[in-house]
PDB file of C-alpha atoms in Angstrom:
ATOM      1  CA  UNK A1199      14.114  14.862  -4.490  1.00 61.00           C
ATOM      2  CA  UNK A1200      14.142  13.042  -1.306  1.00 81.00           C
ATOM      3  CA  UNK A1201      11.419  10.303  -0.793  1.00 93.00           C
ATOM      4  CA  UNK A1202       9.296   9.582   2.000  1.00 96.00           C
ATOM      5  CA  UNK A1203      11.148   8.933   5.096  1.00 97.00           C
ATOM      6  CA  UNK A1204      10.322   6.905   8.247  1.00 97.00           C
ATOM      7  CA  UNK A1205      11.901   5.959  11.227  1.00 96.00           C
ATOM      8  CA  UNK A1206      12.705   3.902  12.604  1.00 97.00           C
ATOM      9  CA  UNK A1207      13.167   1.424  10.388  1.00 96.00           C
ATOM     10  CA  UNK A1208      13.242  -1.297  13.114  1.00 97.00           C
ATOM     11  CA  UNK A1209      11.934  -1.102  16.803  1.00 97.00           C
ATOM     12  CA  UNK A1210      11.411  -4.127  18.801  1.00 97.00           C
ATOM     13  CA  UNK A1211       9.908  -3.602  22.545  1.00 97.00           C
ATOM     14  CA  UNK A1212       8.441  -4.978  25.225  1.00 97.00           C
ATOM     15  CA  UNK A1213       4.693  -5.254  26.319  1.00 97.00           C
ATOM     16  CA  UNK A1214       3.335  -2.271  27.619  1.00 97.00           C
ATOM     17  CA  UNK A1215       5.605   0.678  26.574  1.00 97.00           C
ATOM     18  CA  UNK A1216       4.892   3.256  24.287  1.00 97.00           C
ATOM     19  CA  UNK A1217       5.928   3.405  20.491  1.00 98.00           C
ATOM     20  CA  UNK A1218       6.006   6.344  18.376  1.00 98.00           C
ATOM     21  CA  UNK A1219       6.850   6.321  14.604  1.00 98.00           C
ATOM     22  CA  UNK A1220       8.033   8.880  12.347  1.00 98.00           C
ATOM     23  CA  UNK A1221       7.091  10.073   9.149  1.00 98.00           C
ATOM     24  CA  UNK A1222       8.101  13.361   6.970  1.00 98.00           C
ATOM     25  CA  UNK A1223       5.880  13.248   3.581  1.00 97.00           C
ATOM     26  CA  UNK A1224       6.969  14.657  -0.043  1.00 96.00           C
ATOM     27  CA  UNK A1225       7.469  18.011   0.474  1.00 95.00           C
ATOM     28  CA  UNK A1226       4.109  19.315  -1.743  1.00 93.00           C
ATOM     29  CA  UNK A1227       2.109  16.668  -1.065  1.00 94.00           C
ATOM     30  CA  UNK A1228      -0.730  17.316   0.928  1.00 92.00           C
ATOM     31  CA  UNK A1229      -1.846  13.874   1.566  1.00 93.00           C
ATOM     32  CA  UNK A1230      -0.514  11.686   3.924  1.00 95.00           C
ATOM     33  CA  UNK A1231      -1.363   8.244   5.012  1.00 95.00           C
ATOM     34  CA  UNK A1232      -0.337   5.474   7.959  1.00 97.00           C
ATOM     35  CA  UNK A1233      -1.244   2.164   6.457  1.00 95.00           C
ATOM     36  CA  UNK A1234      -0.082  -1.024   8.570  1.00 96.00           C
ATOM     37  CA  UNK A1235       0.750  -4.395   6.812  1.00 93.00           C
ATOM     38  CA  UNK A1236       0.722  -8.009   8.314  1.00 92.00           C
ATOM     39  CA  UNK A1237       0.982 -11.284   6.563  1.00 87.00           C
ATOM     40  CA  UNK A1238      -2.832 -12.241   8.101  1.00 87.00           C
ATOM     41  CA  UNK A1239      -4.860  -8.745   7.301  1.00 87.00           C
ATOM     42  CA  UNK A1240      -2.533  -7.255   4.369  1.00 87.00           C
ATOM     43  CA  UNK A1241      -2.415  -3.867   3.760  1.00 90.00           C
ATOM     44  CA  UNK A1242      -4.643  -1.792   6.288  1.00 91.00           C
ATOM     45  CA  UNK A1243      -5.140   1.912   5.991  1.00 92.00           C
ATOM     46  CA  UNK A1244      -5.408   3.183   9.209  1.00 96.00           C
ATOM     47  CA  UNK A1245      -5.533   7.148   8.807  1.00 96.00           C
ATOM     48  CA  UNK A1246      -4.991   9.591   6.472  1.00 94.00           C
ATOM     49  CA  UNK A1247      -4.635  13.605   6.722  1.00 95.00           C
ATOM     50  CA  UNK A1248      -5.221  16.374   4.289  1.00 93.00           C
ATOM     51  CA  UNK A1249      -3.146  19.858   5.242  1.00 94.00           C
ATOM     52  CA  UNK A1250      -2.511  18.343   8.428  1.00 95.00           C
ATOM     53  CA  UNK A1251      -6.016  17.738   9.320  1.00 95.00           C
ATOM     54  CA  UNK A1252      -7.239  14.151  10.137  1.00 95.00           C
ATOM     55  CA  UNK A1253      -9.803  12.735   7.308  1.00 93.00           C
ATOM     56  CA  UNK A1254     -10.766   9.326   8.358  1.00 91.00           C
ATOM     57  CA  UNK A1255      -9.442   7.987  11.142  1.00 93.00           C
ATOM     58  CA  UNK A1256     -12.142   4.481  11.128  1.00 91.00           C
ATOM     59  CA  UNK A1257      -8.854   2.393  10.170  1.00 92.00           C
ATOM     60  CA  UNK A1258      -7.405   2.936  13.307  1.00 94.00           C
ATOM     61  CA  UNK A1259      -7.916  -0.232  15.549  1.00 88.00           C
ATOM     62  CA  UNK A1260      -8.025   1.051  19.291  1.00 86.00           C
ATOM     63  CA  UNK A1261      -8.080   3.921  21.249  1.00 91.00           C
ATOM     64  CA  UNK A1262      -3.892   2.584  22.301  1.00 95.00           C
ATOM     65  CA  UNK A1263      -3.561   4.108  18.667  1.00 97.00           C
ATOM     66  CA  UNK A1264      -3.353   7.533  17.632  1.00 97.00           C
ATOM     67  CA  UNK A1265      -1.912  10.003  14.967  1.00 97.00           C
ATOM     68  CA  UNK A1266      -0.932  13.720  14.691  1.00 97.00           C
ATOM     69  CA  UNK A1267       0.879  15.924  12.191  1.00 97.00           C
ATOM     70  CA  UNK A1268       1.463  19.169  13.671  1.00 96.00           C
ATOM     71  CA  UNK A1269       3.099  19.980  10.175  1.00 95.00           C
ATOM     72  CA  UNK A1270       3.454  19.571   6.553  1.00 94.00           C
ATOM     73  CA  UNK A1271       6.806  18.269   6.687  1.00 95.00           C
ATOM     74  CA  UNK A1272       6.102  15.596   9.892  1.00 96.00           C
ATOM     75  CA  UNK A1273       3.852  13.016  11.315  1.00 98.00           C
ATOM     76  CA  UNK A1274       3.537  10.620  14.201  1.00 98.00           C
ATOM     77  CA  UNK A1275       1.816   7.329  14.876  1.00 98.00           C
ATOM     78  CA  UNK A1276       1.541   6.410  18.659  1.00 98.00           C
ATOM     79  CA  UNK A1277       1.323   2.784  20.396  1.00 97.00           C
ATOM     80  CA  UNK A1278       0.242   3.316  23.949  1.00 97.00           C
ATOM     81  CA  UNK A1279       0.248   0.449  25.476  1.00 96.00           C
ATOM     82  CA  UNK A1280       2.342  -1.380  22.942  1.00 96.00           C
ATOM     83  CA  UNK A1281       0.743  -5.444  22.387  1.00 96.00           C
ATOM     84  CA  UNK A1282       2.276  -8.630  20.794  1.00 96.00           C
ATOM     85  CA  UNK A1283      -0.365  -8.638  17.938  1.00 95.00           C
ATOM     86  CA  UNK A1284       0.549  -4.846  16.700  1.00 96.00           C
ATOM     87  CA  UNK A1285       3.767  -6.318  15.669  1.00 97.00           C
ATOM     88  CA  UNK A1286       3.427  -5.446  12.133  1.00 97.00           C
ATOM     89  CA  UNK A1287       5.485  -2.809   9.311  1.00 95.00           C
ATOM     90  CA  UNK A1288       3.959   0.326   9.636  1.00 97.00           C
ATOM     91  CA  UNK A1289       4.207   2.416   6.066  1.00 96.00           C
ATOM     92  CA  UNK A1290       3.627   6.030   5.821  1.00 97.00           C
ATOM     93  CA  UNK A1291       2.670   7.262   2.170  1.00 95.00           C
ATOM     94  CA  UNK A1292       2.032  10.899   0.745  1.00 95.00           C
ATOM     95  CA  UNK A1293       0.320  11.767  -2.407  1.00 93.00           C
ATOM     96  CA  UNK A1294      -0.615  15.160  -4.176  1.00 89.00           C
ATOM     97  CA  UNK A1295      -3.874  14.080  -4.472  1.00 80.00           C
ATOM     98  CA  UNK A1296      -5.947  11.859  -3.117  1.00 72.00           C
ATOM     99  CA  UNK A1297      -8.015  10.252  -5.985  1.00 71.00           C
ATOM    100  CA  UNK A1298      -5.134  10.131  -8.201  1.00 73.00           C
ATOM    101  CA  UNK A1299      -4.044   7.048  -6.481  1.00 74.00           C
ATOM    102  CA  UNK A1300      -0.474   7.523  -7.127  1.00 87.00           C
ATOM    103  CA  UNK A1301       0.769   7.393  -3.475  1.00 92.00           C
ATOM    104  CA  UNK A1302       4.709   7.510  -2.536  1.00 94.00           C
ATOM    105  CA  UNK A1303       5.314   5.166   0.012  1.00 94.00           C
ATOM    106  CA  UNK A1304       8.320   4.920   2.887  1.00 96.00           C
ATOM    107  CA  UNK A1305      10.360   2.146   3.538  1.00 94.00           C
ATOM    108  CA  UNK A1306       8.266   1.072   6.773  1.00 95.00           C
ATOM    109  CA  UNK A1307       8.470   0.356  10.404  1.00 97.00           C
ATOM    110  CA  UNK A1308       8.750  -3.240  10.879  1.00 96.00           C
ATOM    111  CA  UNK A1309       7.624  -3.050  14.965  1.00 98.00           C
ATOM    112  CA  UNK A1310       8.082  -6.533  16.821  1.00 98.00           C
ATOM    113  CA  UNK A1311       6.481  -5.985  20.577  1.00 97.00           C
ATOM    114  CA  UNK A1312       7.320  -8.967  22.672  1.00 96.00           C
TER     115      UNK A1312
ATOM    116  CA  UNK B 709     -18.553  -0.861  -0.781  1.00 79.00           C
ATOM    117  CA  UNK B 710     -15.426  -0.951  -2.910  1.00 85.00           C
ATOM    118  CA  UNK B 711     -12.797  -4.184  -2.363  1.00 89.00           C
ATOM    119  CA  UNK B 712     -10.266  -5.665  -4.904  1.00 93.00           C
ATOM    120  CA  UNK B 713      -9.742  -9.162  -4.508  1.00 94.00           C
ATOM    121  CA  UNK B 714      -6.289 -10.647  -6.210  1.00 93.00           C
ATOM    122  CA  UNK B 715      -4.943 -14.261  -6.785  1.00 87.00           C
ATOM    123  CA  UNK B 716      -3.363 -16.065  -3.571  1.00 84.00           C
ATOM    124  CA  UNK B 717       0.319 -16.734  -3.465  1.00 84.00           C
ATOM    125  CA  UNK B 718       3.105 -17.635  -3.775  1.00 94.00           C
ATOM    126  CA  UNK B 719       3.731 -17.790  -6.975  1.00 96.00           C
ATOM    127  CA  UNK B 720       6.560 -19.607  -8.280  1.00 97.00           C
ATOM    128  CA  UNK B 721       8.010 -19.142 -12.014  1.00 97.00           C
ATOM    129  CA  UNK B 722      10.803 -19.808 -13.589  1.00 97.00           C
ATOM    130  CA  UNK B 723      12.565 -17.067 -15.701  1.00 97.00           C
ATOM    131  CA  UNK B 724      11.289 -16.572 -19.068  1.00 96.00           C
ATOM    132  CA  UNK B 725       7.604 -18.349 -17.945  1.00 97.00           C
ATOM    133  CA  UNK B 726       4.721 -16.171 -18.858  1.00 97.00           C
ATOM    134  CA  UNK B 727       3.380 -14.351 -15.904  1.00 97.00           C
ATOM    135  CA  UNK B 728      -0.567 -13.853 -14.734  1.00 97.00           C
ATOM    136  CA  UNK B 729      -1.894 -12.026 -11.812  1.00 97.00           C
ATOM    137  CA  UNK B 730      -5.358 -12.325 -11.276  1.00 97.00           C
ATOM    138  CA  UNK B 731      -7.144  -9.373  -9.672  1.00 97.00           C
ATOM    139  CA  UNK B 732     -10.841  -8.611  -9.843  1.00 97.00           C
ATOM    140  CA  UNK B 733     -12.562  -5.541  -7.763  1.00 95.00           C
ATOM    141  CA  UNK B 734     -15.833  -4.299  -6.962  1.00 93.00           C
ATOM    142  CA  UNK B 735     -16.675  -1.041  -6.975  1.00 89.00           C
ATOM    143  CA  UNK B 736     -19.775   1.924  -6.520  1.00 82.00           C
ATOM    144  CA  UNK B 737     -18.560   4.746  -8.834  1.00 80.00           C
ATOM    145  CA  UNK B 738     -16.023   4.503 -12.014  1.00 84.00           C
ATOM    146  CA  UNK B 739     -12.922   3.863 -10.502  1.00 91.00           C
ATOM    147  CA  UNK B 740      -8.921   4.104 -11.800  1.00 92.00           C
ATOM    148  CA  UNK B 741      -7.126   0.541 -11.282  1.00 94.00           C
ATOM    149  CA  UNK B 742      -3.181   0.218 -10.037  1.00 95.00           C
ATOM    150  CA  UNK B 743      -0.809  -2.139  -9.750  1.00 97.00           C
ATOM    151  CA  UNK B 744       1.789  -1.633  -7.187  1.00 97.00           C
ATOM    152  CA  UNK B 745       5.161  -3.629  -6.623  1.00 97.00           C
ATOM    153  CA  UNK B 746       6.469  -4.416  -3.263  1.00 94.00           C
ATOM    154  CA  UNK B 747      10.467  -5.383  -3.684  1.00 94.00           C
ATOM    155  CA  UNK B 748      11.925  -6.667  -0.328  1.00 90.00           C
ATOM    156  CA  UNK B 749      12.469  -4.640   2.591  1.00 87.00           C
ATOM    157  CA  UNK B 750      10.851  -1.928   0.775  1.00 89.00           C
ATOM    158  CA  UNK B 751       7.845   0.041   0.985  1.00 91.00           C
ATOM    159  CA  UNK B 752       5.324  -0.416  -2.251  1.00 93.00           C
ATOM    160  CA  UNK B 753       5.806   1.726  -5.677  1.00 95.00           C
ATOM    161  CA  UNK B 754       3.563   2.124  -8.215  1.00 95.00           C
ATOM    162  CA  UNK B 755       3.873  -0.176 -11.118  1.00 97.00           C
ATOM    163  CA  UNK B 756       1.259   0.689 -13.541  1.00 97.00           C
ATOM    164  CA  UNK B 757      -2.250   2.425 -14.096  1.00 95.00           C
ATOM    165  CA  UNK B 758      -5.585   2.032 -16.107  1.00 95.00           C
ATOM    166  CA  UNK B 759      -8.055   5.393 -15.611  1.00 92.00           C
ATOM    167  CA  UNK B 760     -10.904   4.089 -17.807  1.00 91.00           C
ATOM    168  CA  UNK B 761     -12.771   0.913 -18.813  1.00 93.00           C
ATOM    169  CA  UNK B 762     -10.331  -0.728 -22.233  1.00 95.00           C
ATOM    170  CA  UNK B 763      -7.137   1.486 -20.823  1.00 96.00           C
ATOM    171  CA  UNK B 764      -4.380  -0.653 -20.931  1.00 97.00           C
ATOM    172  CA  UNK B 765      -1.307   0.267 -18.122  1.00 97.00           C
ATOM    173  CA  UNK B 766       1.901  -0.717 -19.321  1.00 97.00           C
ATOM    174  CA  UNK B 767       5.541  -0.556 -17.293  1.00 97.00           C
ATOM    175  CA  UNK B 768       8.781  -2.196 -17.334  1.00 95.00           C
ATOM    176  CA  UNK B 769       7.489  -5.107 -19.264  1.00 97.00           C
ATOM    177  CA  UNK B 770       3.987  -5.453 -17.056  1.00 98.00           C
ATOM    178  CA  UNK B 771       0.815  -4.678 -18.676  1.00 98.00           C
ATOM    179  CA  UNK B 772      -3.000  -4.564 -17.513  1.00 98.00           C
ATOM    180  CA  UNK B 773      -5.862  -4.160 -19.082  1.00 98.00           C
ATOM    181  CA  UNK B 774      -9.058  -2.550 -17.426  1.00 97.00           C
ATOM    182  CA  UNK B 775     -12.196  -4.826 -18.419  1.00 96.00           C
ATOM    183  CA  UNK B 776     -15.136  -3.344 -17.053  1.00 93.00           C
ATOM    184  CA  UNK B 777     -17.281  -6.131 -18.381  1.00 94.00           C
ATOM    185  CA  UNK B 778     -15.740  -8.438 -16.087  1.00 95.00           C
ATOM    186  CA  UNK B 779     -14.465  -6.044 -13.482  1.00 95.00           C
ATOM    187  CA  UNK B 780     -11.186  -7.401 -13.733  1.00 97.00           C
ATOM    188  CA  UNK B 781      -7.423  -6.044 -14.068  1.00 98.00           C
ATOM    189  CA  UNK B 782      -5.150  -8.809 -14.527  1.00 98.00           C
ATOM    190  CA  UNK B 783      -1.492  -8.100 -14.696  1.00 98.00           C
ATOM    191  CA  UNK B 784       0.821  -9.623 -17.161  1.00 98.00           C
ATOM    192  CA  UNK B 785       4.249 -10.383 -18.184  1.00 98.00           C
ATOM    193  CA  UNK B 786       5.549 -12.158 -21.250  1.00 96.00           C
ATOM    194  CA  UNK B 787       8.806 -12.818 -19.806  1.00 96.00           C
ATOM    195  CA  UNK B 788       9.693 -12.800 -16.628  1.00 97.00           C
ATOM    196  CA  UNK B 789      13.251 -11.886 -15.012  1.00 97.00           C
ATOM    197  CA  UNK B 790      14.697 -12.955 -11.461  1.00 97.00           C
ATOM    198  CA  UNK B 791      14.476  -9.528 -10.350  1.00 96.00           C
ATOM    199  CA  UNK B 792      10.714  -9.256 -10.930  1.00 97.00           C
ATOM    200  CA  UNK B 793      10.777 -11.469  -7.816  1.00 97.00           C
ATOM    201  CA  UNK B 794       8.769  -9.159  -5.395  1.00 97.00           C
ATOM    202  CA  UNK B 795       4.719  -8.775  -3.873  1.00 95.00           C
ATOM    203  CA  UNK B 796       2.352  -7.584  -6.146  1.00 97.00           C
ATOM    204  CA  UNK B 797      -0.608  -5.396  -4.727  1.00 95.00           C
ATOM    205  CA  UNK B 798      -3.746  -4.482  -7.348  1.00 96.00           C
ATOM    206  CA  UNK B 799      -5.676  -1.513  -6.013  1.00 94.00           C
ATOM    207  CA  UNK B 800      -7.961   0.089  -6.636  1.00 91.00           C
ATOM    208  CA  UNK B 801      -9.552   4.248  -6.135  1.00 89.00           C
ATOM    209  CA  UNK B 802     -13.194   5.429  -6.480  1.00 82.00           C
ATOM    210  CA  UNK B 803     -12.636   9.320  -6.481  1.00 74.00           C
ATOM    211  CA  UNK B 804     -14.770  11.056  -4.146  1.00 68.00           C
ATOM    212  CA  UNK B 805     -14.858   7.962  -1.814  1.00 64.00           C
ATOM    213  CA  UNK B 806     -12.451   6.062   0.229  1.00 66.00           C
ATOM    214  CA  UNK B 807      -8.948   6.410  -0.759  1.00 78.00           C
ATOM    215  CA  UNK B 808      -6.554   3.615  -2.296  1.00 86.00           C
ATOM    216  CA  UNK B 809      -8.180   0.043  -1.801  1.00 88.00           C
ATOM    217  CA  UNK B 810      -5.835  -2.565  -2.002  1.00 91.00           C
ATOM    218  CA  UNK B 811      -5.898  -6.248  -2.368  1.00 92.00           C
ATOM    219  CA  UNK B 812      -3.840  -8.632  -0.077  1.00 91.00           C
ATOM    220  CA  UNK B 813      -0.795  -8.919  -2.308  1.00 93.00           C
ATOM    221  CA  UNK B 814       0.610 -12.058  -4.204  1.00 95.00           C
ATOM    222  CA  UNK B 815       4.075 -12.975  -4.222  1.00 95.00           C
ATOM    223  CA  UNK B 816       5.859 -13.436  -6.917  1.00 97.00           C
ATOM    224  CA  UNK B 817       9.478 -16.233  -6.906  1.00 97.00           C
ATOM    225  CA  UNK B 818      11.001 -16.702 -10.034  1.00 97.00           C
ATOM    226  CA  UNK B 819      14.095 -18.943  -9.914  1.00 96.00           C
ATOM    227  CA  UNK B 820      16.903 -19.166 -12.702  1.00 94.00           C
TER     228      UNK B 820
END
């Protein structure tokens, strides 16, 4: 059974331009989740969905941010205008359940902006 | 609200030393403790779990033991290999609140 897959798996961009990542969840799993990890702040979760539908969104750090998932199977995170300090590996997770606490995460996004 | 707080790295072993991971969390309701492992360049997997207070979590030579006197989940190794070299996140989840809580991660060197 495939895992959870992101991409890219490396984007690097200038100042000012938009960046979307990619995420397709565990097919089944009706939780997803966009966490974003730095060496200063750790692991930050910054939105998470239940059958598509945004849950808590609070994690999300400006209005430049935002998430969809039009479907079960796919999900985007969008930086619009892109900054220097949102450089940063982006993971998306999915989980059956959300209390279980058993998430399956991606690889990441490592995003450098410049 | 609920927060786990774990150890500060690095940490640097050689292999064979006896491992400890600190990790101690606050929390409002009865919550389930976790252990994930972060390998490099990959995204985090779950290394072990505890559901209830004296539950010990056990995996590929790790264990943990939920204390809720002390509100603590340390992780432990009795032996530990080159490859266990990797970033090790305790977390915590409080069902019917906020989802998985994690700490900020300690790495983990050991050299041969």
């Amino acid at each position: 059974d495939a895992g959870v897959i992101q991409s890219p798996r490396h984007e690097v961009t200038e100042m000012g331009q938009e960046v979307t990542l990619r995420c397709k969840p565990i097919s089944g799993h009706d939780y997803l989740f966009w966490y974003r990890q730095t060496m200063m702040r750790g692991l930050e979760l910054l939105i998470y969905f239940n059958n598509n539908v945004p849950i808590d969104d609070s994690g999300m750090p400006e209005d430049r941010f935002s998430a969809k998932m039009p479907n079960a199977s796919f999900s985007t995170l969008k930086i619009q205008p892109s900054e220097p300090r949102d450089s940063a590996v982006y993971f998306c997770a999915s989980s059956r359940d959300r209390d279980t606490g058993e998430l399956f995460f991606g690889e990441g996004s490592r995003l450098t902006v410049l | 609200g609920n927060s786990v707080t774990q150890m500060e790295g690095p940490v640097t072993l050689s292999e064979e030393a006896f491992l400890t991971i600190n990790c101690t969390y606050t929390a409002t309701g009865y919550p389930s403790l976790f252990w994930y492992v972060q390998y490099p360049g990959e995204g985090l997997q779950l290394l072990l779990k505890a559901t209830k207070a004296d539950d010990k979590g056990s995996n590929k030579g790790f264990e943990a033991t939920y204390r809720k006197e002390t509100t603590s989940f340390h992780l432990e190794k009795g032996s530990v290999q080159v490859s266990d070299s990797a970033v090790y996140f305790c977390a915590l989840s409080d069902p019917g609140n906020t989802p998985l809580v994690f700490g900020k991660g300690t790495r983990l060197s050991v050299i041969a």
